[in-house]
JSON list of C-alpha atoms in Angstrom, two decimals:
[
{"chain": "X", "resi": 140, "resn": "MET", "atom": "CA", "xyz": [4.05, -116.86, 86.86]},
{"chain": "X", "resi": 141, "resn": "ALA", "atom": "CA", "xyz": [3.00, -113.71, 84.49]},
{"chain": "X", "resi": 142, "resn": "ASP", "atom": "CA", "xyz": [1.55, -111.52, 86.19]},
{"chain": "X", "resi": 143, "resn": "HIS", "atom": "CA", "xyz": [-1.84, -111.71, 83.55]},
{"chain": "X", "resi": 144, "resn": "GLN", "atom": "CA", "xyz": [-3.35, -115.06, 82.58]},
{"chain": "X", "resi": 145, "resn": "GLU", "atom": "CA", "xyz": [-7.00, -115.43, 80.64]},
{"chain": "X", "resi": 146, "resn": "ALA", "atom": "CA", "xyz": [-8.72, -117.57, 78.63]},
{"chain": "X", "resi": 147, "resn": "SER", "atom": "CA", "xyz": [-12.32, -117.52, 77.23]},
{"chain": "X", "resi": 148, "resn": "VAL", "atom": "CA", "xyz": [-14.65, -119.01, 74.98]},
{"chain": "X", "resi": 149, "resn": "THR", "atom": "CA", "xyz": [-17.33, -117.41, 72.56]},
{"chain": "X", "resi": 150, "resn": "LEU", "atom": "CA", "xyz": [-20.80, -119.65, 72.92]},
{"chain": "X", "resi": 151, "resn": "PRO", "atom": "CA", "xyz": [-24.18, -119.38, 70.97]},
{"chain": "X", "resi": 152, "resn": "SER", "atom": "CA", "xyz": [-26.63, -117.66, 73.11]},
{"chain": "X", "resi": 153, "resn": "ASP", "atom": "CA", "xyz": [-28.41, -121.16, 73.45]},
{"chain": "X", "resi": 154, "resn": "PRO", "atom": "CA", "xyz": [-29.75, -122.38, 76.92]},
{"chain": "X", "resi": 155, "resn": "ALA", "atom": "CA", "xyz": [-27.51, -125.17, 75.80]},
{"chain": "X", "resi": 156, "resn": "SER", "atom": "CA", "xyz": [-24.36, -123.39, 76.55]},
{"chain": "X", "resi": 157, "resn": "VAL", "atom": "CA", "xyz": [-25.12, -122.41, 80.15]},
{"chain": "X", "resi": 158, "resn": "PRO", "atom": "CA", "xyz": [-23.86, -125.61, 81.24]},
{"chain": "X", "resi": 159, "resn": "THR", "atom": "CA", "xyz": [-20.89, -125.13, 79.13]},
{"chain": "X", "resi": 160, "resn": "ALA", "atom": "CA", "xyz": [-19.72, -121.67, 80.12]},
{"chain": "X", "resi": 161, "resn": "ARG", "atom": "CA", "xyz": [-19.67, -123.35, 83.68]},
{"chain": "X", "resi": 162, "resn": "ARG", "atom": "CA", "xyz": [-17.28, -126.80, 82.64]},
{"chain": "X", "resi": 163, "resn": "PHE", "atom": "CA", "xyz": [-14.90, -124.15, 80.76]},
{"chain": "X", "resi": 164, "resn": "VAL", "atom": "CA", "xyz": [-14.37, -121.99, 84.30]},
{"chain": "X", "resi": 165, "resn": "ALA", "atom": "CA", "xyz": [-14.53, -124.55, 86.35]},
{"chain": "X", "resi": 166, "resn": "GLU", "atom": "CA", "xyz": [-11.82, -126.16, 84.15]},
{"chain": "X", "resi": 167, "resn": "VAL", "atom": "CA", "xyz": [-9.55, -123.17, 83.88]},
{"chain": "X", "resi": 168, "resn": "LEU", "atom": "CA", "xyz": [-9.87, -122.58, 87.39]},
{"chain": "X", "resi": 169, "resn": "ASP", "atom": "CA", "xyz": [-8.89, -126.31, 87.45]},
{"chain": "X", "resi": 170, "resn": "GLY", "atom": "CA", "xyz": [-6.24, -125.56, 85.66]},
{"chain": "X", "resi": 171, "resn": "TRP", "atom": "CA", "xyz": [-4.88, -122.62, 88.02]},
{"chain": "X", "resi": 172, "resn": "GLY", "atom": "CA", "xyz": [-4.45, -123.92, 91.32]},
{"chain": "X", "resi": 173, "resn": "LEU", "atom": "CA", "xyz": [-8.28, -123.75, 92.28]},
{"chain": "X", "resi": 174, "resn": "ASP", "atom": "CA", "xyz": [-10.14, -126.34, 94.56]},
{"chain": "X", "resi": 175, "resn": "ASP", "atom": "CA", "xyz": [-12.72, -127.89, 92.64]},
{"chain": "X", "resi": 176, "resn": "ALA", "atom": "CA", "xyz": [-14.38, -129.20, 95.52]},
{"chain": "X", "resi": 177, "resn": "GLY", "atom": "CA", "xyz": [-14.12, -126.19, 97.83]},
{"chain": "X", "resi": 178, "resn": "ASP", "atom": "CA", "xyz": [-17.23, -123.91, 98.78]},
{"chain": "X", "resi": 179, "resn": "LEU", "atom": "CA", "xyz": [-15.53, -121.22, 96.41]},
{"chain": "X", "resi": 180, "resn": "ALA", "atom": "CA", "xyz": [-15.34, -123.32, 93.81]},
{"chain": "X", "resi": 181, "resn": "ASP", "atom": "CA", "xyz": [-19.50, -124.34, 93.95]},
{"chain": "X", "resi": 182, "resn": "GLY", "atom": "CA", "xyz": [-20.04, -120.66, 94.52]},
{"chain": "X", "resi": 183, "resn": "ILE", "atom": "CA", "xyz": [-18.51, -119.63, 91.18]},
{"chain": "X", "resi": 184, "resn": "ARG", "atom": "CA", "xyz": [-19.92, -122.97, 89.54]},
{"chain": "X", "resi": 185, "resn": "LEU", "atom": "CA", "xyz": [-23.39, -120.94, 90.79]},
{"chain": "X", "resi": 186, "resn": "MET", "atom": "CA", "xyz": [-22.23, -117.52, 89.37]},
{"chain": "X", "resi": 187, "resn": "VAL", "atom": "CA", "xyz": [-21.38, -118.14, 86.26]},
{"chain": "X", "resi": 188, "resn": "SER", "atom": "CA", "xyz": [-24.34, -120.33, 85.99]},
{"chain": "X", "resi": 189, "resn": "GLU", "atom": "CA", "xyz": [-26.26, -117.25, 86.61]},
{"chain": "X", "resi": 190, "resn": "LEU", "atom": "CA", "xyz": [-24.58, -115.02, 84.63]},
{"chain": "X", "resi": 191, "resn": "ALA", "atom": "CA", "xyz": [-24.80, -117.24, 81.40]},
{"chain": "X", "resi": 192, "resn": "THR", "atom": "CA", "xyz": [-28.07, -117.62, 82.14]},
{"chain": "X", "resi": 193, "resn": "ASN", "atom": "CA", "xyz": [-28.65, -113.74, 82.12]},
{"chain": "X", "resi": 194, "resn": "ALA", "atom": "CA", "xyz": [-27.07, -113.67, 78.92]},
{"chain": "X", "resi": 195, "resn": "VAL", "atom": "CA", "xyz": [-29.13, -116.33, 77.33]},
{"chain": "X", "resi": 196, "resn": "LEU", "atom": "CA", "xyz": [-32.24, -115.20, 78.58]},
{"chain": "X", "resi": 197, "resn": "HIS", "atom": "CA", "xyz": [-33.05, -111.34, 78.74]},
{"chain": "X", "resi": 198, "resn": "THR", "atom": "CA", "xyz": [-31.22, -110.45, 76.04]},
{"chain": "X", "resi": 199, "resn": "PHE", "atom": "CA", "xyz": [-33.78, -111.47, 74.04]},
{"chain": "X", "resi": 200, "resn": "GLY", "atom": "CA", "xyz": [-32.63, -112.89, 71.09]},
{"chain": "X", "resi": 201, "resn": "GLN", "atom": "CA", "xyz": [-30.24, -109.86, 70.18]},
{"chain": "X", "resi": 202, "resn": "SER", "atom": "CA", "xyz": [-27.67, -111.15, 71.45]},
{"chain": "X", "resi": 203, "resn": "PRO", "atom": "CA", "xyz": [-26.57, -114.01, 68.84]},
{"chain": "X", "resi": 204, "resn": "THR", "atom": "CA", "xyz": [-23.37, -115.23, 71.20]},
{"chain": "X", "resi": 205, "resn": "PHE", "atom": "CA", "xyz": [-22.07, -114.42, 74.60]},
{"chain": "X", "resi": 206, "resn": "THR", "atom": "CA", "xyz": [-18.75, -114.56, 75.76]},
{"chain": "X", "resi": 207, "resn": "VAL", "atom": "CA", "xyz": [-16.75, -115.64, 79.20]},
{"chain": "X", "resi": 208, "resn": "ASP", "atom": "CA", "xyz": [-13.58, -114.45, 80.24]},
{"chain": "X", "resi": 209, "resn": "VAL", "atom": "CA", "xyz": [-11.72, -115.35, 83.12]},
{"chain": "X", "resi": 210, "resn": "ARG", "atom": "CA", "xyz": [-8.73, -113.94, 84.15]},
{"chain": "X", "resi": 211, "resn": "LEU", "atom": "CA", "xyz": [-6.06, -114.05, 86.99]},
{"chain": "X", "resi": 212, "resn": "GLU", "atom": "CA", "xyz": [-4.49, -110.59, 87.82]},
{"chain": "X", "resi": 213, "resn": "ARG", "atom": "CA", "xyz": [-1.26, -110.99, 89.21]},
{"chain": "X", "resi": 214, "resn": "GLU", "atom": "CA", "xyz": [-2.05, -113.96, 91.35]},
{"chain": "X", "resi": 215, "resn": "GLU", "atom": "CA", "xyz": [-4.13, -111.92, 93.80]},
{"chain": "X", "resi": 216, "resn": "ARG", "atom": "CA", "xyz": [-7.54, -111.41, 91.85]},
{"chain": "X", "resi": 217, "resn": "LEU", "atom": "CA", "xyz": [-9.89, -113.03, 89.86]},
{"chain": "X", "resi": 218, "resn": "ARG", "atom": "CA", "xyz": [-12.50, -111.51, 87.68]},
{"chain": "X", "resi": 219, "resn": "ILE", "atom": "CA", "xyz": [-14.91, -113.19, 85.53]},
{"chain": "X", "resi": 220, "resn": "GLY", "atom": "CA", "xyz": [-16.97, -111.74, 83.54]},
{"chain": "X", "resi": 221, "resn": "VAL", "atom": "CA", "xyz": [-19.73, -112.12, 80.37]},
{"chain": "X", "resi": 222, "resn": "THR", "atom": "CA", "xyz": [-20.36, -110.05, 77.78]},
{"chain": "X", "resi": 223, "resn": "ASP", "atom": "CA", "xyz": [-23.46, -110.09, 75.51]},
{"chain": "X", "resi": 224, "resn": "SER", "atom": "CA", "xyz": [-24.50, -107.43, 73.05]},
{"chain": "X", "resi": 225, "resn": "HIS", "atom": "CA", "xyz": [-27.48, -106.60, 74.18]},
{"chain": "X", "resi": 226, "resn": "PRO", "atom": "CA", "xyz": [-27.60, -102.84, 75.40]},
{"chain": "X", "resi": 227, "resn": "ARG", "atom": "CA", "xyz": [-29.80, -103.65, 78.47]},
{"chain": "X", "resi": 228, "resn": "TRP", "atom": "CA", "xyz": [-27.90, -103.47, 81.69]},
{"chain": "X", "resi": 229, "resn": "PRO", "atom": "CA", "xyz": [-29.29, -106.06, 84.35]},
{"chain": "X", "resi": 230, "resn": "ARG", "atom": "CA", "xyz": [-31.62, -104.71, 86.92]},
{"chain": "X", "resi": 231, "resn": "ARG", "atom": "CA", "xyz": [-32.18, -105.22, 90.39]},
{"chain": "X", "resi": 232, "resn": "LEU", "atom": "CA", "xyz": [-35.78, -106.32, 90.85]},
{"chain": "X", "resi": 233, "resn": "PRO", "atom": "CA", "xyz": [-37.45, -104.90, 94.36]},
{"chain": "X", "resi": 234, "resn": "ALA", "atom": "CA", "xyz": [-37.62, -107.64, 97.18]},
{"chain": "X", "resi": 235, "resn": "ALA", "atom": "CA", "xyz": [-41.09, -107.58, 97.36]},
{"chain": "X", "resi": 236, "resn": "VAL", "atom": "CA", "xyz": [-41.84, -108.16, 93.66]},
{"chain": "X", "resi": 237, "resn": "GLN", "atom": "CA", "xyz": [-43.33, -111.32, 93.71]},
{"chain": "X", "resi": 238, "resn": "GLN", "atom": "CA", "xyz": [-42.04, -113.15, 89.92]},
{"chain": "X", "resi": 239, "resn": "ASP", "atom": "CA", "xyz": [-40.78, -117.16, 89.19]},
{"chain": "X", "resi": 240, "resn": "ASN", "atom": "CA", "xyz": [-37.00, -115.12, 88.23]},
{"chain": "X", "resi": 241, "resn": "GLY", "atom": "CA", "xyz": [-35.29, -111.52, 88.39]},
{"chain": "X", "resi": 242, "resn": "ARG", "atom": "CA", "xyz": [-33.21, -112.98, 91.44]},
{"chain": "X", "resi": 243, "resn": "GLY", "atom": "CA", "xyz": [-29.87, -113.90, 89.75]},
{"chain": "X", "resi": 244, "resn": "MET", "atom": "CA", "xyz": [-27.90, -111.02, 89.73]},
{"chain": "X", "resi": 245, "resn": "VAL", "atom": "CA", "xyz": [-28.89, -110.78, 94.25]},
{"chain": "X", "resi": 246, "resn": "ILE", "atom": "CA", "xyz": [-28.02, -114.06, 93.93]},
{"chain": "X", "resi": 247, "resn": "ILE", "atom": "CA", "xyz": [-24.72, -113.18, 92.29]},
{"chain": "X", "resi": 248, "resn": "ARG", "atom": "CA", "xyz": [-24.12, -110.49, 94.32]},
{"chain": "X", "resi": 249, "resn": "SER", "atom": "CA", "xyz": [-24.59, -112.02, 97.88]},
{"chain": "X", "resi": 250, "resn": "LEU", "atom": "CA", "xyz": [-22.02, -114.95, 96.50]},
{"chain": "X", "resi": 251, "resn": "ALA", "atom": "CA", "xyz": [-19.27, -112.56, 95.68]},
{"chain": "X", "resi": 252, "resn": "ALA", "atom": "CA", "xyz": [-20.07, -110.23, 98.34]},
{"chain": "X", "resi": 253, "resn": "GLU", "atom": "CA", "xyz": [-19.75, -113.72, 100.75]},
{"chain": "X", "resi": 254, "resn": "ALA", "atom": "CA", "xyz": [-16.22, -114.45, 99.40]},
{"chain": "X", "resi": 255, "resn": "GLY", "atom": "CA", "xyz": [-14.65, -110.73, 99.22]},
{"chain": "X", "resi": 256, "resn": "GLY", "atom": "CA", "xyz": [-15.60, -109.87, 96.13]},
{"chain": "X", "resi": 257, "resn": "ARG", "atom": "CA", "xyz": [-17.91, -107.59, 94.30]},
{"chain": "X", "resi": 258, "resn": "LEU", "atom": "CA", "xyz": [-20.15, -107.45, 91.07]},
{"chain": "X", "resi": 259, "resn": "SER", "atom": "CA", "xyz": [-19.97, -105.08, 88.12]},
{"chain": "X", "resi": 260, "resn": "VAL", "atom": "CA", "xyz": [-21.45, -104.18, 85.31]},
{"chain": "X", "resi": 261, "resn": "SER", "atom": "CA", "xyz": [-19.61, -102.25, 82.59]},
{"chain": "X", "resi": 262, "resn": "PRO", "atom": "CA", "xyz": [-20.52, -101.11, 78.87]},
{"chain": "X", "resi": 263, "resn": "THR", "atom": "CA", "xyz": [-18.42, -102.59, 75.36]},
{"chain": "X", "resi": 264, "resn": "GLU", "atom": "CA", "xyz": [-17.23, -100.62, 72.50]},
{"chain": "X", "resi": 265, "resn": "GLU", "atom": "CA", "xyz": [-20.04, -102.76, 70.73]},
{"chain": "X", "resi": 266, "resn": "GLY", "atom": "CA", "xyz": [-22.95, -101.48, 72.67]},
{"chain": "X", "resi": 267, "resn": "GLY", "atom": "CA", "xyz": [-23.49, -104.46, 74.60]},
{"chain": "X", "resi": 268, "resn": "LYS", "atom": "CA", "xyz": [-22.09, -104.91, 78.39]},
{"chain": "X", "resi": 269, "resn": "THR", "atom": "CA", "xyz": [-20.04, -107.13, 80.49]},
{"chain": "X", "resi": 270, "resn": "VAL", "atom": "CA", "xyz": [-21.01, -108.44, 84.07]},
{"chain": "X", "resi": 271, "resn": "TRP", "atom": "CA", "xyz": [-17.91, -108.98, 85.91]},
{"chain": "X", "resi": 272, "resn": "ILE", "atom": "CA", "xyz": [-17.17, -110.59, 89.36]},
{"chain": "X", "resi": 273, "resn": "THR", "atom": "CA", "xyz": [-14.14, -110.00, 90.81]},
{"chain": "X", "resi": 274, "resn": "LEU", "atom": "CA", "xyz": [-12.95, -111.93, 93.91]},
{"chain": "X", "resi": 275, "resn": "PRO", "atom": "CA", "xyz": [-9.81, -112.32, 95.55]},
{"chain": "X", "resi": 276, "resn": "TRP", "atom": "CA", "xyz": [-7.39, -115.18, 94.55]},
{"chain": "X", "resi": 277, "resn": "THR", "atom": "CA", "xyz": [-6.50, -118.18, 97.25]},
{"chain": "X", "resi": 278, "resn": "ALA", "atom": "CA", "xyz": [-5.78, -120.38, 95.78]},
{"chain": "X", "resi": 279, "resn": "PRO", "atom": "CA", "xyz": [-2.14, -121.31, 95.02]},
{"chain": "X", "resi": 280, "resn": "VAL", "atom": "CA", "xyz": [-0.32, -120.99, 91.19]},
{"chain": "X", "resi": 281, "resn": "PRO", "atom": "CA", "xyz": [0.83, -123.59, 90.22]},
{"chain": "X", "resi": 282, "resn": "THR", "atom": "CA", "xyz": [4.66, -122.92, 88.78]},
{"chain": "X", "resi": 283, "resn": "ARG", "atom": "CA", "xyz": [4.72, -124.27, 84.66]}
]
């Protein structure tokens, strides 16, 4: 088994791309041995949906595409990143703010922590950012 596996897809920054991003990640992880019916898979699908939705909605049309990267490092750590070209980083809203949206990062951070992982943001060389979720990998990786 390789020390590092990865897959990525670049999609149009359109709401219709969110389910495509979610399916892409689910299919990759299924191929790497993650139980598609488990709680971790459900949590990952939700986190990817939130990240992709943020990449579409909060870049204000300034990022024509977004990229989803899935990386499995040494069969120990799973990293999923969503990259867009908008320079504004996600903001955490105070709990007291009453509005219909803006809770995606709170959901992602909570789900990642529950799975023993974390959320981070890193800049891209082009001036955008990648929002990463990093999780411990516990699924068996099939030998090929």
